[in-house]
Amino acid sequence: MGIREEQYMKEALKEAEKAAAIQEVPIGAVIVIGDEIIARAHNLRETSQNAITHAETMAIQKACEKLGTWRLEGAELYVTLEPCPMCSGAIILSRIEKVIYGAKDPKAGCAGTLMNLLEDERFNHQCEVVSGILSEECGGILSRFFKTLRERKKLEKRMGFSDCK
């Protein structure tokens, strides 16, 4: 694990913290070209009530807008959780060169856990994948978030509340 990878994953973790602060699943992403972060984002699915506003897709959209192109050749995507099928598809289609992620996703991970769409040679573009960067920190923020959410739902149920955020 390199210092560079840790540095940018810490930036993705800052984005995940922003998501947690607004009751979103704490996943963050940054896109880097050379030594510059060109885009950063965090999950906004609950806020937007839009299924596609994952950290990765939001970061890809911002990077494309900044660069004025859909081709993110030479870009590296740092994300705190292994990309899902939708995000993996967006990564492939945007031509991102390398994906670096923290925690594995046993329920939806498509960068090596359930399958590896990003390195599948049947597609016309593949990404290099590096996993496990700051995995304890990345997994920890998710574990704490879901533990707090479960505790809050139990409390709401005991108190007779429902559908509270």
PDB file of C-alpha atoms in Angstrom:
ATOM      1  CA  MET A   1       0.000   0.000   0.000  1.00  0.00           C
ATOM      2  CA  GLY A   2       1.486   3.288  -1.084  1.00  0.00           C
ATOM      3  CA  ILE A   3       1.424   6.667   0.594  1.00  0.00           C
ATOM      4  CA  ARG A   4      -0.248   8.145  -2.498  1.00  0.00           C
ATOM      5  CA  GLU A   5      -3.089   5.605  -2.346  1.00  0.00           C
ATOM      6  CA  GLU A   6      -3.609   6.247   1.358  1.00  0.00           C
ATOM      7  CA  GLN A   7      -3.568  10.018   0.829  1.00  0.00           C
ATOM      8  CA  TYR A   8      -6.339   9.945  -1.766  1.00  0.00           C
ATOM      9  CA  MET A   9      -8.362   7.328   0.130  1.00  0.00           C
ATOM     10  CA  LYS A  10      -8.326   9.679   3.121  1.00  0.00           C
ATOM     11  CA  GLU A  11      -9.879  12.289   0.839  1.00  0.00           C
ATOM     12  CA  ALA A  12     -12.561   9.773  -0.157  1.00  0.00           C
ATOM     13  CA  LEU A  13     -13.148   9.089   3.550  1.00  0.00           C
ATOM     14  CA  LYS A  14     -13.728  12.827   4.084  1.00  0.00           C
ATOM     15  CA  GLU A  15     -16.479  12.589   1.480  1.00  0.00           C
ATOM     16  CA  ALA A  16     -17.925   9.537   3.256  1.00  0.00           C
ATOM     17  CA  GLU A  17     -18.035  11.558   6.490  1.00  0.00           C
ATOM     18  CA  LYS A  18     -20.018  14.254   4.663  1.00  0.00           C
ATOM     19  CA  ALA A  19     -22.534  11.594   3.612  1.00  0.00           C
ATOM     20  CA  ALA A  20     -22.836  10.250   7.161  1.00  0.00           C
ATOM     21  CA  ALA A  21     -23.446  13.762   8.471  1.00  0.00           C
ATOM     22  CA  ILE A  22     -26.592  14.019   6.330  1.00  0.00           C
ATOM     23  CA  GLN A  23     -27.822  10.473   7.089  1.00  0.00           C
ATOM     24  CA  GLU A  24     -26.603   9.036   3.790  1.00  0.00           C
ATOM     25  CA  VAL A  25     -24.796   5.702   3.560  1.00  0.00           C
ATOM     26  CA  PRO A  26     -21.207   6.891   4.132  1.00  0.00           C
ATOM     27  CA  ILE A  27     -19.469   6.228   0.857  1.00  0.00           C
ATOM     28  CA  GLY A  28     -17.104   8.746  -0.684  1.00  0.00           C
ATOM     29  CA  ALA A  29     -15.167   8.990  -3.915  1.00  0.00           C
ATOM     30  CA  VAL A  30     -12.501  11.146  -5.497  1.00  0.00           C
ATOM     31  CA  ILE A  31     -11.169  11.129  -9.041  1.00  0.00           C
ATOM     32  CA  VAL A  32      -7.509  11.947  -9.576  1.00  0.00           C
ATOM     33  CA  ILE A  33      -5.579  12.734 -12.745  1.00  0.00           C
ATOM     34  CA  GLY A  34      -1.853  13.121 -12.269  1.00  0.00           C
ATOM     35  CA  ASP A  35      -1.567  14.573  -8.787  1.00  0.00           C
ATOM     36  CA  GLU A  36      -4.787  16.598  -8.848  1.00  0.00           C
ATOM     37  CA  ILE A  37      -8.194  15.718  -7.468  1.00  0.00           C
ATOM     38  CA  ILE A  38     -10.508  16.739 -10.282  1.00  0.00           C
ATOM     39  CA  ALA A  39     -13.762  15.603  -8.670  1.00  0.00           C
ATOM     40  CA  ARG A  40     -15.092  14.513  -5.303  1.00  0.00           C
ATOM     41  CA  ALA A  41     -18.501  13.270  -4.239  1.00  0.00           C
ATOM     42  CA  HIS A  42     -20.447  11.259  -1.713  1.00  0.00           C
ATOM     43  CA  ASN A  43     -23.660   9.278  -1.725  1.00  0.00           C
ATOM     44  CA  LEU A  44     -26.815  11.333  -2.169  1.00  0.00           C
ATOM     45  CA  ARG A  45     -29.390   8.603  -2.838  1.00  0.00           C
ATOM     46  CA  GLU A  46     -31.585   9.350   0.190  1.00  0.00           C
ATOM     47  CA  THR A  47     -31.302  13.114  -0.233  1.00  0.00           C
ATOM     48  CA  SER A  48     -32.082  13.056  -3.944  1.00  0.00           C
ATOM     49  CA  GLN A  49     -34.369  10.001  -3.872  1.00  0.00           C
ATOM     50  CA  ASN A  50     -32.548   9.013  -7.037  1.00  0.00           C
ATOM     51  CA  ALA A  51     -31.123   5.489  -7.287  1.00  0.00           C
ATOM     52  CA  ILE A  52     -28.160   6.517  -9.417  1.00  0.00           C
ATOM     53  CA  THR A  53     -26.680   9.182  -7.151  1.00  0.00           C
ATOM     54  CA  HIS A  54     -23.935   6.957  -5.762  1.00  0.00           C
ATOM     55  CA  ALA A  55     -20.590   8.515  -4.841  1.00  0.00           C
ATOM     56  CA  GLU A  56     -18.874   7.078  -7.917  1.00  0.00           C
ATOM     57  CA  THR A  57     -21.471   8.214 -10.444  1.00  0.00           C
ATOM     58  CA  MET A  58     -21.611  11.670  -8.914  1.00  0.00           C
ATOM     59  CA  ALA A  59     -17.806  11.965  -9.038  1.00  0.00           C
ATOM     60  CA  ILE A  60     -17.749  10.747 -12.655  1.00  0.00           C
ATOM     61  CA  GLN A  61     -20.374  13.318 -13.625  1.00  0.00           C
ATOM     62  CA  LYS A  62     -18.411  16.133 -11.957  1.00  0.00           C
ATOM     63  CA  ALA A  63     -15.149  15.025 -13.590  1.00  0.00           C
ATOM     64  CA  CYS A  64     -16.777  14.907 -17.034  1.00  0.00           C
ATOM     65  CA  GLU A  65     -18.219  18.383 -16.536  1.00  0.00           C
ATOM     66  CA  LYS A  66     -14.868  19.751 -15.385  1.00  0.00           C
ATOM     67  CA  LEU A  67     -12.921  18.237 -18.272  1.00  0.00           C
ATOM     68  CA  GLY A  68     -15.609  18.733 -20.920  1.00  0.00           C
ATOM     69  CA  THR A  69     -15.461  15.117 -22.029  1.00  0.00           C
ATOM     70  CA  TRP A  70     -16.940  11.750 -21.132  1.00  0.00           C
ATOM     71  CA  ARG A  71     -13.553  10.069 -21.569  1.00  0.00           C
ATOM     72  CA  LEU A  72     -11.706  10.037 -18.255  1.00  0.00           C
ATOM     73  CA  GLU A  73      -8.604   8.371 -19.652  1.00  0.00           C
ATOM     74  CA  GLY A  74      -5.684   8.427 -17.235  1.00  0.00           C
ATOM     75  CA  ALA A  75      -8.023   8.938 -14.271  1.00  0.00           C
ATOM     76  CA  GLU A  76      -7.924   7.040 -11.000  1.00  0.00           C
ATOM     77  CA  LEU A  77     -11.063   6.603  -8.929  1.00  0.00           C
ATOM     78  CA  TYR A  78     -10.657   6.217  -5.162  1.00  0.00           C
ATOM     79  CA  VAL A  79     -13.790   4.965  -3.421  1.00  0.00           C
ATOM     80  CA  THR A  80     -14.370   3.799   0.131  1.00  0.00           C
ATOM     81  CA  LEU A  81     -16.565   0.815  -0.836  1.00  0.00           C
ATOM     82  CA  GLU A  82     -16.180  -1.620  -3.708  1.00  0.00           C
ATOM     83  CA  PRO A  83     -18.247  -0.439  -6.692  1.00  0.00           C
ATOM     84  CA  CYS A  84     -21.667  -1.978  -7.389  1.00  0.00           C
ATOM     85  CA  PRO A  85     -22.744  -3.189 -10.869  1.00  0.00           C
ATOM     86  CA  MET A  86     -24.150   0.211 -11.869  1.00  0.00           C
ATOM     87  CA  CYS A  87     -21.058   2.104 -10.776  1.00  0.00           C
ATOM     88  CA  SER A  88     -18.768  -0.484 -12.363  1.00  0.00           C
ATOM     89  CA  GLY A  89     -20.596   0.032 -15.647  1.00  0.00           C
ATOM     90  CA  ALA A  90     -20.187   3.811 -15.388  1.00  0.00           C
ATOM     91  CA  ILE A  91     -16.499   3.363 -14.608  1.00  0.00           C
ATOM     92  CA  ILE A  92     -15.977   1.172 -17.663  1.00  0.00           C
ATOM     93  CA  LEU A  93     -17.956   3.477 -19.943  1.00  0.00           C
ATOM     94  CA  SER A  94     -16.077   6.567 -18.770  1.00  0.00           C
ATOM     95  CA  ARG A  95     -12.712   4.885 -19.473  1.00  0.00           C
ATOM     96  CA  ILE A  96     -11.301   5.341 -15.973  1.00  0.00           C
ATOM     97  CA  GLU A  97      -7.881   3.707 -15.894  1.00  0.00           C
ATOM     98  CA  LYS A  98      -7.632   2.531 -12.301  1.00  0.00           C
ATOM     99  CA  VAL A  99     -10.023   1.935  -9.397  1.00  0.00           C
ATOM    100  CA  ILE A 100      -8.743   1.875  -5.835  1.00  0.00           C
ATOM    101  CA  TYR A 101     -11.233   0.902  -3.153  1.00  0.00           C
ATOM    102  CA  GLY A 102     -11.237   0.357   0.583  1.00  0.00           C
ATOM    103  CA  ALA A 103     -13.841  -2.077   1.908  1.00  0.00           C
ATOM    104  CA  LYS A 104     -15.207  -5.083   0.052  1.00  0.00           C
ATOM    105  CA  ASP A 105     -18.961  -5.221  -0.563  1.00  0.00           C
ATOM    106  CA  PRO A 106     -20.230  -8.793  -0.073  1.00  0.00           C
ATOM    107  CA  LYS A 107     -23.740  -7.834  -1.242  1.00  0.00           C
ATOM    108  CA  ALA A 108     -23.045  -5.900  -4.441  1.00  0.00           C
ATOM    109  CA  GLY A 109     -19.285  -5.761  -5.066  1.00  0.00           C
ATOM    110  CA  CYS A 110     -18.391  -5.978  -8.741  1.00  0.00           C
ATOM    111  CA  ALA A 111     -14.664  -5.288  -8.547  1.00  0.00           C
ATOM    112  CA  GLY A 112     -13.649  -8.708  -7.293  1.00  0.00           C
ATOM    113  CA  THR A 113     -16.083  -9.873  -4.609  1.00  0.00           C
ATOM    114  CA  LEU A 114     -19.218 -11.122  -6.407  1.00  0.00           C
ATOM    115  CA  MET A 115     -17.665 -10.687  -9.823  1.00  0.00           C
ATOM    116  CA  ASN A 116     -15.101  -8.444 -11.457  1.00  0.00           C
ATOM    117  CA  LEU A 117     -16.722  -6.356 -14.149  1.00  0.00           C
ATOM    118  CA  LEU A 118     -13.867  -3.865 -14.151  1.00  0.00           C
ATOM    119  CA  GLU A 119     -11.234  -6.326 -15.370  1.00  0.00           C
ATOM    120  CA  ASP A 120     -13.522  -8.452 -17.555  1.00  0.00           C
ATOM    121  CA  GLU A 121     -11.813  -8.787 -20.931  1.00  0.00           C
ATOM    122  CA  ARG A 122     -15.139  -9.191 -22.729  1.00  0.00           C
ATOM    123  CA  PHE A 123     -15.655  -5.424 -22.433  1.00  0.00           C
ATOM    124  CA  ASN A 124     -13.836  -3.003 -24.715  1.00  0.00           C
ATOM    125  CA  HIS A 125     -12.267  -1.278 -21.690  1.00  0.00           C
ATOM    126  CA  GLN A 126     -10.813  -2.666 -18.490  1.00  0.00           C
ATOM    127  CA  CYS A 127      -9.613  -0.955 -15.326  1.00  0.00           C
ATOM    128  CA  GLU A 128      -6.806  -1.923 -13.052  1.00  0.00           C
ATOM    129  CA  VAL A 129      -8.255  -2.695  -9.604  1.00  0.00           C
ATOM    130  CA  VAL A 130      -6.523  -2.235  -6.251  1.00  0.00           C
ATOM    131  CA  SER A 131      -8.469  -3.277  -3.166  1.00  0.00           C
ATOM    132  CA  GLY A 132      -8.082  -3.038   0.586  1.00  0.00           C
ATOM    133  CA  ILE A 133      -6.642   0.485   0.859  1.00  0.00           C
ATOM    134  CA  LEU A 134      -7.474   1.711   4.388  1.00  0.00           C
ATOM    135  CA  SER A 135     -10.043  -1.101   4.484  1.00  0.00           C
ATOM    136  CA  GLU A 136     -10.485  -0.960   8.263  1.00  0.00           C
ATOM    137  CA  GLU A 137     -11.253   2.758   8.202  1.00  0.00           C
ATOM    138  CA  CYS A 138     -13.543   2.410   5.184  1.00  0.00           C
ATOM    139  CA  GLY A 139     -15.390  -0.573   6.648  1.00  0.00           C
ATOM    140  CA  GLY A 140     -15.517   1.015  10.094  1.00  0.00           C
ATOM    141  CA  ILE A 141     -17.415   4.107   8.991  1.00  0.00           C
ATOM    142  CA  LEU A 142     -20.015   1.877   7.325  1.00  0.00           C
ATOM    143  CA  SER A 143     -20.293  -0.431  10.349  1.00  0.00           C
ATOM    144  CA  ARG A 144     -20.782   2.493  12.735  1.00  0.00           C
ATOM    145  CA  PHE A 145     -23.381   4.059  10.457  1.00  0.00           C
ATOM    146  CA  PHE A 146     -25.466   0.885  10.172  1.00  0.00           C
ATOM    147  CA  LYS A 147     -25.134   0.102  13.884  1.00  0.00           C
ATOM    148  CA  THR A 148     -26.448   3.577  14.737  1.00  0.00           C
ATOM    149  CA  LEU A 149     -29.246   3.200  12.186  1.00  0.00           C
ATOM    150  CA  ARG A 150     -30.343  -0.160  13.655  1.00  0.00           C
ATOM    151  CA  GLU A 151     -30.271   1.251  17.188  1.00  0.00           C
ATOM    152  CA  ARG A 152     -32.324   4.268  16.133  1.00  0.00           C
ATOM    153  CA  LYS A 153     -34.917   2.059  14.414  1.00  0.00           C
ATOM    154  CA  LYS A 154     -35.213  -0.130  17.532  1.00  0.00           C
ATOM    155  CA  LEU A 155     -35.726   2.970  19.678  1.00  0.00           C
ATOM    156  CA  GLU A 156     -38.309   4.379  17.273  1.00  0.00           C
ATOM    157  CA  LYS A 157     -40.165   1.076  17.273  1.00  0.00           C
ATOM    158  CA  ARG A 158     -40.219   0.963  21.094  1.00  0.00           C
ATOM    159  CA  MET A 159     -41.447   4.532  21.260  1.00  0.00           C
ATOM    160  CA  GLY A 160     -44.116   3.958  18.630  1.00  0.00           C
ATOM    161  CA  PHE A 161     -42.579   6.128  15.907  1.00  0.00           C
ATOM    162  CA  SER A 162     -42.266   5.024  12.319  1.00  0.00           C
ATOM    163  CA  ASP A 163     -40.628   6.368   9.188  1.00  0.00           C
ATOM    164  CA  CYS A 164     -38.415   8.768  11.145  1.00  0.00           C
ATOM    165  CA  LYS A 165     -35.016   9.714   9.849  1.00  0.00           C
TER     166      LYS A 165
END
